[in-house]
mmCIF file of C-alpha atoms (C1' of nucleotides) in Angstrom:
data_model
loop_
_atom_site.group_PDB
_atom_site.id
_atom_site.type_symbol
_atom_site.label_atom_id
_atom_site.label_comp_id
_atom_site.label_asym_id
_atom_site.label_seq_id
_atom_site.Cartn_x
_atom_site.Cartn_y
_atom_site.Cartn_z
ATOM 1 C CA MET O 1 9.152 9.883 0.470
ATOM 2 C CA THR O 2 12.630 9.338 -0.889
ATOM 3 C CA VAL O 3 14.166 10.103 -4.216
ATOM 4 C CA ALA O 4 16.112 7.496 -6.058
ATOM 5 C CA PRO O 5 19.667 8.568 -6.824
ATOM 6 C CA ARG O 6 19.695 10.255 -10.204
ATOM 7 C CA SER O 7 23.149 9.082 -11.211
ATOM 8 C CA GLU O 8 23.479 5.735 -12.915
ATOM 9 C CA PRO O 9 23.655 3.212 -10.116
ATOM 10 C CA LEU O 10 26.815 1.162 -10.149
ATOM 11 C CA ARG O 11 26.108 -2.429 -10.901
ATOM 12 C CA PHE O 12 27.163 -5.149 -8.553
ATOM 13 C CA ARG O 13 28.016 -8.292 -10.393
ATOM 14 C CA SER O 14 28.786 -10.647 -7.584
ATOM 15 C CA LEU O 15 28.166 -11.363 -3.962
ATOM 16 C CA GLU O 16 31.801 -10.516 -3.303
ATOM 17 C CA GLU O 17 31.473 -7.049 -4.803
ATOM 18 C CA VAL O 18 28.495 -6.285 -2.623
ATOM 19 C CA GLU O 19 30.250 -7.617 0.443
ATOM 20 C CA ALA O 20 33.164 -5.309 -0.230
ATOM 21 C CA ALA O 21 30.765 -2.373 -0.543
ATOM 22 C CA VAL O 22 29.099 -3.274 2.733
ATOM 23 C CA ARG O 23 32.445 -3.365 4.497
ATOM 24 C CA ARG O 24 33.510 -0.067 2.944
ATOM 25 C CA ASP O 25 30.380 1.402 4.482
ATOM 26 C CA GLY O 26 31.351 0.175 7.915
ATOM 27 C CA GLY O 27 28.920 -2.724 7.856
ATOM 28 C CA ARG O 28 29.512 -6.248 9.113
ATOM 29 C CA LEU O 29 28.957 -9.450 7.292
ATOM 30 C CA THR O 30 26.705 -11.410 9.522
ATOM 31 C CA ARG O 31 24.961 -14.634 8.695
ATOM 32 C CA PRO O 32 21.514 -13.027 8.159
ATOM 33 C CA ARG O 33 22.942 -10.315 5.963
ATOM 34 C CA ARG O 34 24.779 -12.811 3.832
ATOM 35 C CA GLN O 35 21.633 -14.860 3.479
ATOM 36 C CA VAL O 36 19.593 -11.881 2.363
ATOM 37 C CA LEU O 37 22.212 -11.177 -0.272
ATOM 38 C CA GLU O 38 22.324 -14.779 -1.394
ATOM 39 C CA ALA O 39 18.551 -14.898 -1.670
ATOM 40 C CA LEU O 40 18.594 -11.759 -3.786
ATOM 41 C CA PHE O 41 21.244 -13.143 -6.121
ATOM 42 C CA ALA O 42 19.358 -16.408 -6.357
ATOM 43 C CA ALA O 43 16.015 -14.732 -7.060
ATOM 44 C CA GLU O 44 16.878 -13.357 -10.516
ATOM 45 C CA GLY O 45 14.107 -10.838 -10.303
ATOM 46 C CA LEU O 46 11.842 -9.674 -7.535
ATOM 47 C CA ALA O 47 11.116 -11.262 -4.186
ATOM 48 C CA SER O 48 9.123 -10.304 -1.122
ATOM 49 C CA ALA O 49 10.759 -9.853 2.266
ATOM 50 C CA GLU O 50 9.041 -13.034 3.372
ATOM 51 C CA GLN O 51 10.429 -15.021 0.455
ATOM 52 C CA ILE O 52 13.865 -13.652 1.150
ATOM 53 C CA ALA O 53 13.579 -14.559 4.806
ATOM 54 C CA GLY O 54 12.853 -18.210 4.164
ATOM 55 C CA HIS O 55 12.736 -20.160 7.404
ATOM 56 C CA GLU O 56 16.132 -19.231 8.718
ATOM 57 C CA ILE O 57 16.148 -15.520 9.352
ATOM 58 C CA GLU O 58 13.826 -13.160 11.136
ATOM 59 C CA LEU O 59 11.629 -11.004 8.947
ATOM 60 C CA THR O 60 12.723 -8.038 11.011
ATOM 61 C CA SER O 61 16.340 -8.571 10.058
ATOM 62 C CA VAL O 62 15.408 -8.945 6.457
ATOM 63 C CA TYR O 63 13.652 -5.598 6.441
ATOM 64 C CA ARG O 64 16.532 -3.937 8.226
ATOM 65 C CA ASN O 65 19.042 -5.399 5.829
ATOM 66 C CA LEU O 66 17.037 -4.533 2.766
ATOM 67 C CA GLU O 67 16.772 -0.972 3.979
ATOM 68 C CA ARG O 68 20.519 -0.805 4.506
ATOM 69 C CA LEU O 69 21.271 -2.326 1.139
ATOM 70 C CA GLU O 70 18.878 0.051 -0.520
ATOM 71 C CA GLU O 71 20.745 2.987 0.985
ATOM 72 C CA LEU O 72 23.923 1.458 -0.358
ATOM 73 C CA GLY O 73 22.377 1.397 -3.829
ATOM 74 C CA VAL O 74 22.521 -2.367 -4.066
ATOM 75 C CA VAL O 75 18.825 -3.047 -3.740
ATOM 76 C CA ARG O 76 15.624 -1.331 -4.824
ATOM 77 C CA HIS O 77 11.988 -2.181 -4.301
ATOM 78 C CA VAL O 78 8.698 -1.944 -6.201
ATOM 79 C CA HIS O 79 5.087 -1.810 -5.077
ATOM 80 C CA LEU O 80 3.204 -3.783 -7.658
ATOM 81 C CA GLY O 81 -0.221 -3.607 -6.109
ATOM 82 C CA HIS O 82 -1.829 -4.352 -2.801
ATOM 83 C CA GLY O 83 0.533 -7.138 -1.778
ATOM 84 C CA PRO O 84 3.889 -6.815 -0.076
ATOM 85 C CA GLY O 85 6.686 -4.785 -1.583
ATOM 86 C CA LEU O 86 9.059 -6.674 -3.854
ATOM 87 C CA TYR O 87 12.825 -6.332 -3.675
ATOM 88 C CA GLY O 88 15.532 -6.913 -6.205
ATOM 89 C CA LEU O 89 19.144 -6.165 -7.026
ATOM 90 C CA VAL O 90 19.836 -2.966 -8.903
ATOM 91 C CA GLY O 91 20.779 -3.745 -12.477
ATOM 92 C CA ASP O 92 22.269 -1.420 -15.049
ATOM 93 C CA GLY O 93 19.358 0.558 -16.381
ATOM 94 C CA GLU O 94 16.210 0.155 -14.396
ATOM 95 C CA ARG O 95 13.378 -1.977 -15.590
ATOM 96 C CA GLU O 96 9.897 -0.480 -15.302
ATOM 97 C CA TYR O 97 6.646 -2.298 -14.606
ATOM 98 C CA LEU O 98 3.042 -2.511 -15.753
ATOM 99 C CA VAL O 99 0.337 -4.330 -13.819
ATOM 100 C CA CYS O 100 -2.991 -5.418 -15.259
ATOM 101 C CA GLU O 101 -5.802 -4.568 -12.870
ATOM 102 C CA ALA O 102 -7.978 -7.289 -14.349
ATOM 103 C CA CYS O 103 -5.739 -10.364 -14.406
ATOM 104 C CA GLY O 104 -2.841 -9.195 -12.272
ATOM 105 C CA GLN O 105 -0.273 -9.933 -14.943
ATOM 106 C CA VAL O 106 2.974 -8.053 -14.535
ATOM 107 C CA THR O 107 4.752 -6.805 -17.642
ATOM 108 C CA VAL O 108 8.385 -5.826 -17.384
ATOM 109 C CA ALA O 109 9.477 -3.008 -19.660
ATOM 110 C CA GLU O 110 13.157 -2.964 -20.529
ATOM 111 C CA PRO O 111 14.990 0.328 -20.038
ATOM 112 C CA GLY O 112 14.009 2.854 -22.664
ATOM 113 C CA ARG O 113 10.820 1.131 -23.635
ATOM 114 C CA LEU O 114 8.677 3.762 -21.942
ATOM 115 C CA ASP O 115 10.673 6.758 -23.076
ATOM 116 C CA ARG O 116 8.062 7.941 -25.567
ATOM 117 C CA ALA O 117 5.415 7.877 -22.885
ATOM 118 C CA ARG O 118 7.736 9.597 -20.447
ATOM 119 C CA GLU O 119 8.441 12.245 -23.048
ATOM 120 C CA ALA O 120 4.729 12.834 -23.648
ATOM 121 C CA ILE O 121 4.160 13.288 -19.932
ATOM 122 C CA ARG O 122 7.099 15.639 -19.660
ATOM 123 C CA GLU O 123 5.855 17.749 -22.557
ATOM 124 C CA THR O 124 2.313 17.910 -21.290
ATOM 125 C CA LEU O 125 2.874 18.340 -17.590
ATOM 126 C CA GLY O 126 6.580 18.958 -17.037
ATOM 127 C CA PHE O 127 6.704 15.853 -14.917
ATOM 128 C CA ASP O 128 9.452 13.223 -15.039
ATOM 129 C CA ALA O 129 7.627 9.917 -14.702
ATOM 130 C CA ARG O 130 9.299 6.848 -13.212
ATOM 131 C CA PHE O 131 7.646 3.460 -13.322
ATOM 132 C CA THR O 132 10.386 1.710 -11.402
ATOM 133 C CA HIS O 133 9.073 2.227 -7.896
ATOM 134 C CA PHE O 134 5.346 2.299 -8.636
ATOM 135 C CA PRO O 135 4.208 0.641 -11.858
ATOM 136 C CA ILE O 136 1.741 1.639 -14.525
ATOM 137 C CA HIS O 137 -1.697 0.210 -13.825
ATOM 138 C CA GLY O 138 -4.338 -0.542 -16.412
ATOM 139 C CA LEU O 139 -5.473 -3.327 -18.701
ATOM 140 C CA CYS O 140 -3.076 -5.646 -20.483
ATOM 141 C CA SER O 141 -3.661 -6.541 -24.122
ATOM 142 C CA ALA O 142 -5.412 -9.781 -23.206
ATOM 143 C CA CYS O 143 -7.840 -7.998 -20.914
ATOM 144 C CA GLY O 144 -8.812 -5.237 -23.295
ATOM 145 C CA GLY O 145 -5.768 -3.092 -23.636
ATOM 146 C CA ASP O 146 -5.621 -3.318 -27.419
ATOM 147 C CA MET G 1 -7.938 -6.947 -8.237
ATOM 148 C CA THR G 2 -11.073 -5.397 -9.719
ATOM 149 C CA VAL G 3 -11.689 -3.637 -12.984
ATOM 150 C CA ALA G 4 -13.392 -0.308 -13.038
ATOM 151 C CA PRO G 5 -16.521 -0.275 -15.195
ATOM 152 C CA ARG G 6 -15.528 0.641 -18.760
ATOM 153 C CA SER G 7 -18.729 2.491 -19.641
ATOM 154 C CA GLU G 8 -18.938 6.184 -18.837
ATOM 155 C CA PRO G 9 -19.987 6.306 -15.236
ATOM 156 C CA LEU G 10 -23.215 8.184 -14.689
ATOM 157 C CA ARG G 11 -22.688 11.348 -12.788
ATOM 158 C CA PHE G 12 -24.536 12.002 -9.594
ATOM 159 C CA ARG G 13 -25.194 15.670 -9.099
ATOM 160 C CA SER G 14 -26.836 15.684 -5.728
ATOM 161 C CA LEU G 15 -27.223 13.827 -2.507
ATOM 162 C CA GLU G 16 -30.811 13.124 -3.494
ATOM 163 C CA GLU G 17 -29.806 11.437 -6.726
ATOM 164 C CA VAL G 18 -27.417 9.161 -4.907
ATOM 165 C CA GLU G 19 -29.985 8.354 -2.272
ATOM 166 C CA ALA G 20 -32.415 7.325 -4.964
ATOM 167 C CA ALA G 21 -29.762 5.079 -6.505
ATOM 168 C CA VAL G 22 -29.040 3.484 -3.154
ATOM 169 C CA ARG G 23 -32.718 2.733 -2.643
ATOM 170 C CA ARG G 24 -33.071 1.348 -6.165
ATOM 171 C CA ASP G 25 -30.307 -1.068 -5.237
ATOM 172 C CA GLY G 26 -32.191 -2.258 -2.202
ATOM 173 C CA GLY G 27 -30.091 -0.247 0.238
ATOM 174 C CA ARG G 28 -31.277 1.647 3.271
ATOM 175 C CA LEU G 29 -30.587 5.188 4.174
ATOM 176 C CA THR G 30 -29.159 5.028 7.627
ATOM 177 C CA ARG G 31 -27.561 7.827 9.539
ATOM 178 C CA PRO G 32 -23.946 6.633 8.967
ATOM 179 C CA ARG G 33 -24.531 6.134 5.274
ATOM 180 C CA ARG G 34 -26.022 9.554 4.888
ATOM 181 C CA GLN G 35 -23.086 11.065 6.744
ATOM 182 C CA VAL G 36 -20.567 9.347 4.505
ATOM 183 C CA LEU G 37 -22.378 10.752 1.511
ATOM 184 C CA GLU G 38 -22.551 14.215 3.001
ATOM 185 C CA ALA G 39 -18.847 14.145 3.811
ATOM 186 C CA LEU G 40 -18.083 13.123 0.241
ATOM 187 C CA PHE G 41 -20.189 15.918 -1.213
ATOM 188 C CA ALA G 42 -18.614 18.376 1.188
ATOM 189 C CA ALA G 43 -15.058 17.234 0.427
ATOM 190 C CA GLU G 44 -14.910 18.509 -3.175
ATOM 191 C CA GLY G 45 -12.041 16.209 -3.945
ATOM 192 C CA LEU G 46 -10.458 13.316 -2.155
ATOM 193 C CA ALA G 47 -10.710 12.300 1.465
ATOM 194 C CA SER G 48 -9.466 9.414 3.557
ATOM 195 C CA ALA G 49 -11.831 7.047 5.320
ATOM 196 C CA GLU G 50 -10.764 8.583 8.589
ATOM 197 C CA GLN G 51 -11.535 12.100 7.425
ATOM 198 C CA ILE G 52 -14.905 10.940 6.180
ATOM 199 C CA ALA G 53 -15.623 9.248 9.478
ATOM 200 C CA GLY G 54 -15.096 12.342 11.563
ATOM 201 C CA HIS G 55 -16.000 11.764 15.191
ATOM 202 C CA GLU G 56 -19.511 10.511 14.698
ATOM 203 C CA ILE G 57 -19.330 7.278 12.780
ATOM 204 C CA GLU G 58 -17.299 4.109 13.103
ATOM 205 C CA LEU G 59 -14.445 3.690 10.665
ATOM 206 C CA THR G 60 -15.743 0.213 9.957
ATOM 207 C CA SER G 61 -19.052 1.580 8.730
ATOM 208 C CA VAL G 62 -17.281 4.095 6.590
ATOM 209 C CA TYR G 63 -15.278 1.399 4.850
ATOM 210 C CA ARG G 64 -18.350 -0.744 4.352
ATOM 211 C CA ASN G 65 -20.302 2.144 2.950
ATOM 212 C CA LEU G 66 -17.547 3.278 0.671
ATOM 213 C CA GLU G 67 -17.268 -0.231 -0.687
ATOM 214 C CA ARG G 68 -20.985 -0.346 -1.337
ATOM 215 C CA LEU G 69 -21.007 3.063 -2.970
ATOM 216 C CA GLU G 70 -18.080 2.098 -5.116
ATOM 217 C CA GLU G 71 -19.986 -0.917 -6.386
ATOM 218 C CA LEU G 72 -22.858 1.401 -7.168
ATOM 219 C CA GLY G 73 -20.516 3.541 -9.239
ATOM 220 C CA VAL G 74 -20.923 6.572 -7.012
ATOM 221 C CA VAL G 75 -17.503 6.503 -5.417
ATOM 222 C CA ARG G 76 -13.991 5.591 -6.513
ATOM 223 C CA HIS G 77 -10.696 5.560 -4.675
ATOM 224 C CA VAL G 78 -7.040 6.303 -5.405
ATOM 225 C CA HIS G 79 -3.818 5.156 -3.787
ATOM 226 C CA LEU G 80 -1.572 8.138 -3.920
ATOM 227 C CA GLY G 81 1.362 6.698 -2.033
ATOM 228 C CA HIS G 82 2.030 4.970 1.210
ATOM 229 C CA GLY G 83 -0.736 6.633 3.173
ATOM 230 C CA PRO G 84 -4.356 5.588 3.363
ATOM 231 C CA GLY G 85 -6.522 5.292 0.268
ATOM 232 C CA LEU G 86 -8.413 8.413 -0.739
ATOM 233 C CA TYR G 87 -12.039 8.412 -1.754
ATOM 234 C CA GLY G 88 -14.086 10.748 -3.883
ATOM 235 C CA LEU G 89 -17.299 11.039 -5.840
ATOM 236 C CA VAL G 90 -17.211 9.884 -9.440
ATOM 237 C CA GLY G 91 -17.292 12.875 -11.731
ATOM 238 C CA ASP G 92 -17.906 12.958 -15.448
ATOM 239 C CA GLY G 93 -14.605 11.953 -16.977
ATOM 240 C CA GLU G 94 -12.075 10.657 -14.528
ATOM 241 C CA ARG G 95 -9.239 12.769 -13.336
ATOM 242 C CA GLU G 96 -5.807 11.122 -13.250
ATOM 243 C CA TYR G 97 -3.026 11.766 -10.768
ATOM 244 C CA LEU G 98 0.717 12.319 -10.578
ATOM 245 C CA VAL G 99 2.686 12.230 -7.344
ATOM 246 C CA CYS G 100 6.150 13.673 -6.869
ATOM 247 C CA GLU G 101 8.363 11.245 -4.979
ATOM 248 C CA ALA G 102 10.570 14.071 -3.756
ATOM 249 C CA CYS G 103 8.131 16.651 -2.395
ATOM 250 C CA GLY G 104 4.910 14.672 -2.311
ATOM 251 C CA GLN G 105 3.037 17.165 -4.431
ATOM 252 C CA VAL G 106 -0.020 15.762 -6.146
ATOM 253 C CA THR G 107 -0.851 16.968 -9.634
ATOM 254 C CA VAL G 108 -4.337 16.388 -10.962
ATOM 255 C CA ALA G 109 -4.571 15.795 -14.700
ATOM 256 C CA GLU G 110 -7.890 16.661 -16.265
ATOM 257 C CA PRO G 111 -9.495 14.000 -18.466
ATOM 258 C CA GLY G 112 -7.684 13.670 -21.764
ATOM 259 C CA ARG G 113 -4.522 15.329 -20.590
ATOM 260 C CA LEU G 114 -2.625 12.028 -20.494
ATOM 261 C CA ASP G 115 -3.999 10.636 -23.725
ATOM 262 C CA ARG G 116 -0.756 11.081 -25.652
ATOM 263 C CA ALA G 117 1.154 9.172 -23.022
ATOM 264 C CA ARG G 118 -1.543 6.519 -22.923
ATOM 265 C CA GLU G 119 -1.347 6.225 -26.677
ATOM 266 C CA ALA G 120 2.432 5.820 -26.581
ATOM 267 C CA ILE G 121 2.110 3.033 -24.037
ATOM 268 C CA ARG G 122 -0.597 1.339 -26.066
ATOM 269 C CA GLU G 123 1.520 1.467 -29.211
ATOM 270 C CA THR G 124 4.649 0.213 -27.515
ATOM 271 C CA LEU G 125 3.228 -2.434 -25.230
ATOM 272 C CA GLY G 126 -0.432 -2.916 -26.141
ATOM 273 C CA PHE G 127 -1.343 -1.876 -22.642
ATOM 274 C CA ASP G 128 -4.198 0.450 -21.728
ATOM 275 C CA ALA G 129 -2.834 2.591 -18.917
ATOM 276 C CA ARG G 130 -5.078 4.153 -16.275
ATOM 277 C CA PHE G 131 -3.775 6.638 -13.785
ATOM 278 C CA THR G 132 -7.055 6.985 -11.943
ATOM 279 C CA HIS G 133 -6.593 4.243 -9.396
ATOM 280 C CA PHE G 134 -2.816 4.308 -9.068
ATOM 281 C CA PRO G 135 -1.082 7.539 -10.064
ATOM 282 C CA ILE G 136 2.048 8.252 -12.029
ATOM 283 C CA HIS G 137 5.070 8.593 -9.758
ATOM 284 C CA GLY G 138 8.193 10.558 -10.498
ATOM 285 C CA LEU G 139 9.585 14.045 -10.097
ATOM 286 C CA CYS G 140 7.491 17.176 -10.505
ATOM 287 C CA SER G 141 8.867 20.133 -12.454
ATOM 288 C CA ALA G 142 10.029 21.879 -9.300
ATOM 289 C CA CYS G 143 11.983 18.827 -8.153
ATOM 290 C CA GLY G 144 13.746 18.129 -11.413
ATOM 291 C CA GLY G 145 11.088 17.011 -13.832
ATOM 292 C CA ASP G 146 11.809 19.699 -16.410
ATOM 293 C "C1'" DA D 1 -41.337 -8.870 10.114
ATOM 294 C "C1'" DT D 2 -37.136 -9.317 8.083
ATOM 295 C "C1'" DA D 3 -33.424 -8.131 5.589
ATOM 296 C "C1'" DC D 4 -30.005 -4.805 5.639
ATOM 297 C "C1'" DT D 5 -26.745 -2.237 8.906
ATOM 298 C "C1'" DT D 6 -24.390 -0.865 12.676
ATOM 299 C "C1'" DG D 7 -21.079 -0.929 16.601
ATOM 300 C "C1'" DC D 8 -17.494 -3.070 18.895
ATOM 301 C "C1'" DA D 9 -13.909 -6.300 19.353
ATOM 302 C "C1'" DA D 10 -10.746 -8.878 17.298
ATOM 303 C "C1'" DA D 11 -8.114 -10.475 13.291
ATOM 304 C "C1'" DT D 12 -5.171 -9.423 9.262
ATOM 305 C "C1'" DG D 13 -1.033 -8.188 6.602
ATOM 306 C "C1'" DA D 14 2.991 -5.438 5.998
ATOM 307 C "C1'" DT D 15 6.279 -3.124 8.134
ATOM 308 C "C1'" DT D 16 8.470 -0.713 12.105
ATOM 309 C "C1'" DT D 17 10.352 0.009 16.737
ATOM 310 C "C1'" DG D 18 12.444 -0.842 21.369
ATOM 311 C "C1'" DC D 19 15.525 -3.138 23.849
ATOM 312 C "C1'" DC D 20 18.889 -6.132 25.351
ATOM 313 C "C1'" DA D 21 21.857 -9.899 24.349
ATOM 314 C "C1'" DG D 22 25.152 -11.518 20.792
ATOM 315 C "C1'" DT D 23 29.136 -11.050 17.605
ATOM 316 C "C1'" DG D 24 32.047 -9.344 13.685
ATOM 317 C "C1'" DT D 25 36.346 -6.710 13.256
ATOM 318 C "C1'" DA T 1 36.571 -3.739 23.464
ATOM 319 C "C1'" DC T 2 32.932 -1.671 21.104
ATOM 320 C "C1'" DA T 3 30.028 -0.405 17.668
ATOM 321 C "C1'" DC T 4 27.170 -2.780 14.707
ATOM 322 C "C1'" DT T 5 23.431 -6.479 14.523
ATOM 323 C "C1'" DG T 6 20.260 -9.957 15.592
ATOM 324 C "C1'" DG T 7 16.301 -11.997 17.936
ATOM 325 C "C1'" DC T 8 11.959 -11.404 19.975
ATOM 326 C "C1'" DA T 9 8.019 -9.052 21.562
ATOM 327 C "C1'" DA T 10 5.173 -5.490 20.911
ATOM 328 C "C1'" DA T 11 3.542 -1.443 18.410
ATOM 329 C "C1'" DT T 12 1.668 0.770 14.230
ATOM 330 C "C1'" DC T 13 -1.306 1.668 10.210
ATOM 331 C "C1'" DA T 14 -4.854 0.666 7.011
ATOM 332 C "C1'" DT T 15 -8.339 -2.328 6.349
ATOM 333 C "C1'" DT T 16 -11.262 -6.469 7.022
ATOM 334 C "C1'" DT T 17 -14.139 -9.796 9.412
ATOM 335 C "C1'" DG T 18 -17.369 -11.921 12.890
ATOM 336 C "C1'" DC T 19 -21.314 -11.491 15.312
ATOM 337 C "C1'" DA T 20 -24.992 -10.022 18.072
ATOM 338 C "C1'" DA T 21 -28.055 -6.074 18.637
ATOM 339 C "C1'" DG T 22 -30.433 -2.248 16.106
ATOM 340 C "C1'" DT T 23 -33.442 -0.188 12.563
ATOM 341 C "C1'" DA T 24 -35.184 1.247 7.870
ATOM 342 C "C1'" DT T 25 -38.781 -0.149 4.981
#
DNA sequence: ATACTTGCAAATGATTTGCCAGTGT
DNA sequence: ACACTGGCAAATCATTTGCAAGTAT
């Protein structure tokens, strides 16, 4: 049970920037760590630990590195459903997710897109909803959502 | 990935009513099944498979029974976070849930309470959101939601 | 009698942990 | 050198599956 940092996360534009941040934090740039980072930059979106691992690195190391990078504010993860968690680089302004329980389709909502909904929830229940870590579930338009 | 039945689920008021439904479906009333049902009626809310099992019945049987009862429309389950799934009897009008990622507090929203938010999501993304199976995550009012 | 059910063991999938050997800095 | 990491095996947690023996109807 962890809270995401409330301040705007700094955006890392390149592998080099992240590597500098890792070093600043007292971390070392090992081969597995570099490969995790490369995989994340290559993914352009979300990837599972297993996908990130490929056939070169141990899954264990991947998890440990992802955890470390998440603490550093470089990485974040989402739980889209029953499958494995999905990891991605932190961008500027967090995307939020919607998953159709009928067809499994994942919709990505750009930052701000869910503000009206968030506002309604805040007004009704005084709760600040975030769909970045756990998505909205329901039925997409194709499956009966409209 | 299964869709919950869209029609208003019939409400079962008593153990006897459920037992009749089970029989109608060709099911048998065994000791473990009866105990699962009793535990659910006793729970008045949500309970994990382990809690329902107690020390008498096998967890395996509990899961199998819950699955069966869910197909019958008697039971439904929620995933409130990282822990085990929680099961409960289907009431009239489904409650929806909100979980605070900071303190873990679970807020139960009575039917209809999230309709404005649902409407906003439908208008913006043509998506019919349901917070009955997977809850809304975020920060409760105490933790910064207001 | 015969299908439906159970118990028990074992498998699964995702993720974590312990521990010691390896290596960036 | 020395703290930080990696590999590898094993543990954990929630849930599922296989199968032979048990039992409701």
